[in-house]
Amino acid sequence: MTILKSIVAMMPNLRNYGQRRTLITMRNATPSKQDDTFGDGYDDIISLLPKLRAFAWSLTRNGHDADDLVQDTLLKAIANHGKFQKGTNLRAWLFTIMRNTFYNRVHAAKRERTSANGCVAETVSTPDTQEWSVFGRELLAMIGQLPRKYREVLILVVMFGESYEDAATICNCAIGTIKSRVSRARALVMNKLGRDPV
């Protein structure tokens, strides 16, 4: 099974005709043409799927939306594989595509109106009784309550271990801004935990 087919197998719900057309075009491309673009990058893309999904979840805060965002990101990466510059940071390129896709969706959603009839109540669940699990959920909830610009850089730098330079590239801002946002995000989380910032 080729790498492209394995990526396609992970994305079963292609809703858009354009997305299907892109994959058909990519599937029909010669293997040498695909291999020249990313080199071993297809293996790197597959190894980055967990981080892509985690970053997508941090943006959307919903598992299904996160899966859709990862799928759209991979489709855009495959469709624009010729724009990837060999030797540059593939992870930063994919995260940038994901971030831009997410913000495009947010802007589009602001123009849409939903009715109250379409809402479905969340399922009620019993919280875990283990102390570490409860603390972990509280911590994630606190991170989830941070403003998006702080939450985004905290997850990129602290949780994913991205360098400040890569995070600045992904977020399209200065390195100093990233450092400031990480510091502020840490302080906000520590304050909510009732501890002094380190």
PDB file of C-alpha atoms in Angstrom:
ATOM      1  CA  MET A   1       0.000   0.000   0.000  1.00  0.00           C
ATOM      2  CA  THR A   2       1.465   3.349  -0.964  1.00  0.00           C
ATOM      3  CA  ILE A   3       1.782   6.184   1.533  1.00  0.00           C
ATOM      4  CA  LEU A   4      -0.825   8.231  -0.327  1.00  0.00           C
ATOM      5  CA  LYS A   5      -3.321   5.354  -0.217  1.00  0.00           C
ATOM      6  CA  SER A   6      -2.702   4.926   3.526  1.00  0.00           C
ATOM      7  CA  ILE A   7      -3.377   8.640   4.082  1.00  0.00           C
ATOM      8  CA  VAL A   8      -6.526   8.406   1.956  1.00  0.00           C
ATOM      9  CA  ALA A   9      -7.635   5.324   3.929  1.00  0.00           C
ATOM     10  CA  MET A  10      -7.509   7.434   7.108  1.00  0.00           C
ATOM     11  CA  MET A  11      -9.896   9.994   5.559  1.00  0.00           C
ATOM     12  CA  PRO A  12     -13.062   8.069   4.628  1.00  0.00           C
ATOM     13  CA  ASN A  13     -15.616  10.871   4.718  1.00  0.00           C
ATOM     14  CA  LEU A  14     -14.771  13.077   1.754  1.00  0.00           C
ATOM     15  CA  ARG A  15     -17.811  15.304   1.412  1.00  0.00           C
ATOM     16  CA  ASN A  16     -16.587  17.743  -1.169  1.00  0.00           C
ATOM     17  CA  TYR A  17     -16.371  16.929  -4.879  1.00  0.00           C
ATOM     18  CA  GLY A  18     -13.233  19.082  -5.157  1.00  0.00           C
ATOM     19  CA  GLN A  19     -11.541  17.036  -2.421  1.00  0.00           C
ATOM     20  CA  ARG A  20     -12.401  13.792  -4.184  1.00  0.00           C
ATOM     21  CA  ARG A  21     -11.109  15.210  -7.467  1.00  0.00           C
ATOM     22  CA  THR A  22      -7.833  16.256  -5.805  1.00  0.00           C
ATOM     23  CA  LEU A  23      -7.287  12.764  -4.434  1.00  0.00           C
ATOM     24  CA  ILE A  24      -8.100  11.161  -7.788  1.00  0.00           C
ATOM     25  CA  THR A  25      -5.558  13.459  -9.434  1.00  0.00           C
ATOM     26  CA  MET A  26      -2.947  12.647  -6.779  1.00  0.00           C
ATOM     27  CA  ARG A  27      -3.678   8.932  -7.037  1.00  0.00           C
ATOM     28  CA  ASN A  28      -3.150   9.037 -10.798  1.00  0.00           C
ATOM     29  CA  ALA A  29       0.111  10.993 -10.517  1.00  0.00           C
ATOM     30  CA  THR A  30       3.279   9.064 -11.154  1.00  0.00           C
ATOM     31  CA  PRO A  31       5.028   7.774  -8.010  1.00  0.00           C
ATOM     32  CA  SER A  32       8.280   9.493  -8.954  1.00  0.00           C
ATOM     33  CA  LYS A  33       6.504  12.854  -9.132  1.00  0.00           C
ATOM     34  CA  GLN A  34       5.030  12.345  -5.665  1.00  0.00           C
ATOM     35  CA  ASP A  35       8.299  11.114  -4.179  1.00  0.00           C
ATOM     36  CA  ASP A  36      10.265  14.095  -5.531  1.00  0.00           C
ATOM     37  CA  THR A  37       8.076  16.568  -3.690  1.00  0.00           C
ATOM     38  CA  PHE A  38       8.196  15.305  -0.131  1.00  0.00           C
ATOM     39  CA  GLY A  39      10.930  12.682  -0.328  1.00  0.00           C
ATOM     40  CA  ASP A  40      10.491  10.753   2.910  1.00  0.00           C
ATOM     41  CA  GLY A  41       7.986  13.405   3.998  1.00  0.00           C
ATOM     42  CA  TYR A  42       4.992  11.088   3.551  1.00  0.00           C
ATOM     43  CA  ASP A  43       6.313   8.976   6.426  1.00  0.00           C
ATOM     44  CA  ASP A  44       6.820  12.209   8.370  1.00  0.00           C
ATOM     45  CA  ILE A  45       3.219  13.243   7.658  1.00  0.00           C
ATOM     46  CA  ILE A  46       1.924   9.955   9.032  1.00  0.00           C
ATOM     47  CA  SER A  47       4.134  10.269  12.135  1.00  0.00           C
ATOM     48  CA  LEU A  48       2.761  13.804  12.684  1.00  0.00           C
ATOM     49  CA  LEU A  49      -0.908  12.715  12.670  1.00  0.00           C
ATOM     50  CA  PRO A  50      -1.186  12.503  16.498  1.00  0.00           C
ATOM     51  CA  LYS A  51       0.278  16.000  16.909  1.00  0.00           C
ATOM     52  CA  LEU A  52      -1.917  17.345  14.136  1.00  0.00           C
ATOM     53  CA  ARG A  53      -4.974  15.874  15.819  1.00  0.00           C
ATOM     54  CA  ALA A  54      -3.975  17.253  19.226  1.00  0.00           C
ATOM     55  CA  PHE A  55      -3.420  20.719  17.758  1.00  0.00           C
ATOM     56  CA  ALA A  56      -6.736  20.479  15.914  1.00  0.00           C
ATOM     57  CA  TRP A  57      -8.463  19.539  19.171  1.00  0.00           C
ATOM     58  CA  SER A  58      -6.870  22.525  20.926  1.00  0.00           C
ATOM     59  CA  LEU A  59      -8.345  24.788  18.271  1.00  0.00           C
ATOM     60  CA  THR A  60     -11.798  23.210  17.937  1.00  0.00           C
ATOM     61  CA  ARG A  61     -12.318  21.570  21.368  1.00  0.00           C
ATOM     62  CA  ASN A  62     -14.403  18.884  19.680  1.00  0.00           C
ATOM     63  CA  GLY A  63     -13.252  15.455  18.538  1.00  0.00           C
ATOM     64  CA  HIS A  64     -15.315  15.315  15.348  1.00  0.00           C
ATOM     65  CA  ASP A  65     -14.385  18.844  14.316  1.00  0.00           C
ATOM     66  CA  ALA A  66     -10.743  18.058  15.077  1.00  0.00           C
ATOM     67  CA  ASP A  67     -10.877  14.996  12.806  1.00  0.00           C
ATOM     68  CA  ASP A  68     -12.449  17.096  10.035  1.00  0.00           C
ATOM     69  CA  LEU A  69      -9.772  19.756  10.468  1.00  0.00           C
ATOM     70  CA  VAL A  70      -6.961  17.177  10.248  1.00  0.00           C
ATOM     71  CA  GLN A  71      -8.587  15.706   7.146  1.00  0.00           C
ATOM     72  CA  ASP A  72      -8.903  19.105   5.472  1.00  0.00           C
ATOM     73  CA  THR A  73      -5.313  19.951   6.409  1.00  0.00           C
ATOM     74  CA  LEU A  74      -3.991  16.748   4.851  1.00  0.00           C
ATOM     75  CA  LEU A  75      -6.090  17.251   1.734  1.00  0.00           C
ATOM     76  CA  LYS A  76      -4.777  20.789   1.338  1.00  0.00           C
ATOM     77  CA  ALA A  77      -1.215  19.604   1.933  1.00  0.00           C
ATOM     78  CA  ILE A  78      -1.584  16.893  -0.699  1.00  0.00           C
ATOM     79  CA  ALA A  79      -3.259  19.260  -3.153  1.00  0.00           C
ATOM     80  CA  ASN A  80      -0.520  21.872  -2.632  1.00  0.00           C
ATOM     81  CA  HIS A  81       2.410  19.501  -2.319  1.00  0.00           C
ATOM     82  CA  GLY A  82       4.211  21.429  -5.065  1.00  0.00           C
ATOM     83  CA  LYS A  83       4.317  24.519  -2.829  1.00  0.00           C
ATOM     84  CA  PHE A  84       6.233  22.720  -0.091  1.00  0.00           C
ATOM     85  CA  GLN A  85       9.894  23.689  -0.185  1.00  0.00           C
ATOM     86  CA  LYS A  86      12.107  20.674   0.300  1.00  0.00           C
ATOM     87  CA  GLY A  87      14.408  21.054   3.294  1.00  0.00           C
ATOM     88  CA  THR A  88      12.016  23.275   5.276  1.00  0.00           C
ATOM     89  CA  ASN A  89      10.060  22.320   8.380  1.00  0.00           C
ATOM     90  CA  LEU A  90       7.192  20.031   7.309  1.00  0.00           C
ATOM     91  CA  ARG A  91       5.558  20.146  10.753  1.00  0.00           C
ATOM     92  CA  ALA A  92       5.427  23.954  10.766  1.00  0.00           C
ATOM     93  CA  TRP A  93       4.042  23.921   7.208  1.00  0.00           C
ATOM     94  CA  LEU A  94       1.239  21.511   8.175  1.00  0.00           C
ATOM     95  CA  PHE A  95       0.442  23.389  11.400  1.00  0.00           C
ATOM     96  CA  THR A  96       0.253  26.646   9.446  1.00  0.00           C
ATOM     97  CA  ILE A  97      -2.138  25.077   6.933  1.00  0.00           C
ATOM     98  CA  MET A  98      -4.258  23.769   9.843  1.00  0.00           C
ATOM     99  CA  ARG A  99      -4.298  27.092  11.665  1.00  0.00           C
ATOM    100  CA  ASN A 100      -5.258  29.033   8.536  1.00  0.00           C
ATOM    101  CA  THR A 101      -7.959  26.479   7.673  1.00  0.00           C
ATOM    102  CA  PHE A 102      -9.395  26.777  11.177  1.00  0.00           C
ATOM    103  CA  TYR A 103      -9.491  30.572  11.087  1.00  0.00           C
ATOM    104  CA  ASN A 104     -11.100  30.514   7.649  1.00  0.00           C
ATOM    105  CA  ARG A 105     -13.813  28.261   9.087  1.00  0.00           C
ATOM    106  CA  VAL A 106     -14.321  30.577  12.061  1.00  0.00           C
ATOM    107  CA  HIS A 107     -14.725  33.585   9.786  1.00  0.00           C
ATOM    108  CA  ALA A 108     -17.172  31.672   7.582  1.00  0.00           C
ATOM    109  CA  ALA A 109     -19.142  30.467  10.627  1.00  0.00           C
ATOM    110  CA  LYS A 110     -19.607  34.045  11.827  1.00  0.00           C
ATOM    111  CA  ARG A 111     -21.604  34.723   8.674  1.00  0.00           C
ATOM    112  CA  GLU A 112     -23.866  31.697   9.190  1.00  0.00           C
ATOM    113  CA  ARG A 113     -26.896  31.594  11.451  1.00  0.00           C
ATOM    114  CA  THR A 114     -28.127  28.489  13.208  1.00  0.00           C
ATOM    115  CA  SER A 115     -31.570  27.807  14.602  1.00  0.00           C
ATOM    116  CA  ALA A 116     -32.315  26.627  18.122  1.00  0.00           C
ATOM    117  CA  ASN A 117     -34.013  23.526  16.665  1.00  0.00           C
ATOM    118  CA  GLY A 118     -30.691  22.124  15.429  1.00  0.00           C
ATOM    119  CA  CYS A 119     -29.024  22.012  18.866  1.00  0.00           C
ATOM    120  CA  VAL A 120     -28.441  18.680  20.576  1.00  0.00           C
ATOM    121  CA  ALA A 121     -27.787  18.398  24.299  1.00  0.00           C
ATOM    122  CA  GLU A 122     -24.404  17.078  25.414  1.00  0.00           C
ATOM    123  CA  THR A 123     -24.391  13.637  26.970  1.00  0.00           C
ATOM    124  CA  VAL A 124     -24.090  13.614  30.725  1.00  0.00           C
ATOM    125  CA  SER A 125     -21.150  11.637  32.068  1.00  0.00           C
ATOM    126  CA  THR A 126     -19.850  10.753  35.497  1.00  0.00           C
ATOM    127  CA  PRO A 127     -16.480  12.359  36.270  1.00  0.00           C
ATOM    128  CA  ASP A 128     -13.528  10.111  37.100  1.00  0.00           C
ATOM    129  CA  THR A 129     -12.796   9.535  40.751  1.00  0.00           C
ATOM    130  CA  GLN A 130      -9.016   9.285  40.454  1.00  0.00           C
ATOM    131  CA  GLU A 131      -7.331  12.417  41.723  1.00  0.00           C
ATOM    132  CA  TRP A 132      -4.820  12.616  38.851  1.00  0.00           C
ATOM    133  CA  SER A 133      -7.567  12.263  36.288  1.00  0.00           C
ATOM    134  CA  VAL A 134      -9.624  15.008  37.913  1.00  0.00           C
ATOM    135  CA  PHE A 135      -6.584  17.296  38.072  1.00  0.00           C
ATOM    136  CA  GLY A 136      -5.754  16.552  34.447  1.00  0.00           C
ATOM    137  CA  ARG A 137      -9.284  17.420  33.371  1.00  0.00           C
ATOM    138  CA  GLU A 138      -9.207  20.618  35.427  1.00  0.00           C
ATOM    139  CA  LEU A 139      -5.897  21.571  33.859  1.00  0.00           C
ATOM    140  CA  LEU A 140      -7.223  20.915  30.345  1.00  0.00           C
ATOM    141  CA  ALA A 141     -10.352  22.886  31.179  1.00  0.00           C
ATOM    142  CA  MET A 142      -8.218  25.779  32.398  1.00  0.00           C
ATOM    143  CA  ILE A 143      -6.136  25.670  29.249  1.00  0.00           C
ATOM    144  CA  GLY A 144      -9.352  25.490  27.228  1.00  0.00           C
ATOM    145  CA  GLN A 145     -10.632  28.662  28.937  1.00  0.00           C
ATOM    146  CA  LEU A 146      -7.582  30.657  27.941  1.00  0.00           C
ATOM    147  CA  PRO A 147      -8.057  33.124  25.107  1.00  0.00           C
ATOM    148  CA  ARG A 148      -7.260  31.433  21.783  1.00  0.00           C
ATOM    149  CA  LYS A 149      -3.996  33.344  21.199  1.00  0.00           C
ATOM    150  CA  TYR A 150      -2.602  32.172  24.577  1.00  0.00           C
ATOM    151  CA  ARG A 151      -3.984  28.635  24.356  1.00  0.00           C
ATOM    152  CA  GLU A 152      -2.576  28.154  20.878  1.00  0.00           C
ATOM    153  CA  VAL A 153       1.026  29.088  21.761  1.00  0.00           C
ATOM    154  CA  LEU A 154       0.944  27.276  25.106  1.00  0.00           C
ATOM    155  CA  ILE A 155       0.028  24.036  23.350  1.00  0.00           C
ATOM    156  CA  LEU A 156       2.536  24.554  20.548  1.00  0.00           C
ATOM    157  CA  VAL A 157       5.513  25.473  22.746  1.00  0.00           C
ATOM    158  CA  VAL A 158       4.859  23.750  26.078  1.00  0.00           C
ATOM    159  CA  MET A 159       2.934  20.614  25.090  1.00  0.00           C
ATOM    160  CA  PHE A 160       4.320  19.930  21.591  1.00  0.00           C
ATOM    161  CA  GLY A 161       7.813  21.247  22.295  1.00  0.00           C
ATOM    162  CA  GLU A 162       7.910  23.516  19.242  1.00  0.00           C
ATOM    163  CA  SER A 163      10.695  26.092  19.277  1.00  0.00           C
ATOM    164  CA  TYR A 164       9.766  29.731  19.647  1.00  0.00           C
ATOM    165  CA  GLU A 165      10.928  30.288  16.059  1.00  0.00           C
ATOM    166  CA  ASP A 166       8.689  27.544  14.666  1.00  0.00           C
ATOM    167  CA  ALA A 167       5.738  28.723  16.754  1.00  0.00           C
ATOM    168  CA  ALA A 168       6.295  32.262  15.456  1.00  0.00           C
ATOM    169  CA  THR A 169       6.258  30.931  11.895  1.00  0.00           C
ATOM    170  CA  ILE A 170       3.088  28.929  12.518  1.00  0.00           C
ATOM    171  CA  CYS A 171       1.286  31.827  14.226  1.00  0.00           C
ATOM    172  CA  ASN A 172       2.661  34.408  11.798  1.00  0.00           C
ATOM    173  CA  CYS A 173       3.975  36.784  14.463  1.00  0.00           C
ATOM    174  CA  ALA A 174       7.247  37.855  16.081  1.00  0.00           C
ATOM    175  CA  ILE A 175       9.265  35.576  18.367  1.00  0.00           C
ATOM    176  CA  GLY A 176       8.958  38.113  21.197  1.00  0.00           C
ATOM    177  CA  THR A 177       5.176  37.958  20.890  1.00  0.00           C
ATOM    178  CA  ILE A 178       5.282  34.157  21.196  1.00  0.00           C
ATOM    179  CA  LYS A 179       7.508  34.336  24.297  1.00  0.00           C
ATOM    180  CA  SER A 180       5.206  36.911  25.855  1.00  0.00           C
ATOM    181  CA  ARG A 181       2.080  34.854  25.110  1.00  0.00           C
ATOM    182  CA  VAL A 182       3.631  31.670  26.525  1.00  0.00           C
ATOM    183  CA  SER A 183       4.655  33.496  29.696  1.00  0.00           C
ATOM    184  CA  ARG A 184       1.226  35.083  30.065  1.00  0.00           C
ATOM    185  CA  ALA A 185      -0.534  31.751  29.394  1.00  0.00           C
ATOM    186  CA  ARG A 186       1.565  29.985  32.043  1.00  0.00           C
ATOM    187  CA  ALA A 187       0.841  32.753  34.538  1.00  0.00           C
ATOM    188  CA  LEU A 188      -2.903  32.577  33.828  1.00  0.00           C
ATOM    189  CA  VAL A 189      -2.986  28.793  34.299  1.00  0.00           C
ATOM    190  CA  MET A 190      -0.919  28.945  37.496  1.00  0.00           C
ATOM    191  CA  ASN A 191      -3.149  31.727  38.809  1.00  0.00           C
ATOM    192  CA  LYS A 192      -6.252  29.611  38.154  1.00  0.00           C
ATOM    193  CA  LEU A 193      -4.566  26.708  39.932  1.00  0.00           C
ATOM    194  CA  GLY A 194      -3.931  28.991  42.909  1.00  0.00           C
ATOM    195  CA  ARG A 195      -0.143  28.720  42.635  1.00  0.00           C
ATOM    196  CA  ASP A 196       2.542  31.325  42.151  1.00  0.00           C
ATOM    197  CA  PRO A 197       3.936  31.476  38.606  1.00  0.00           C
ATOM    198  CA  VAL A 198       7.405  29.967  38.290  1.00  0.00           C
TER     199      VAL A 198
END
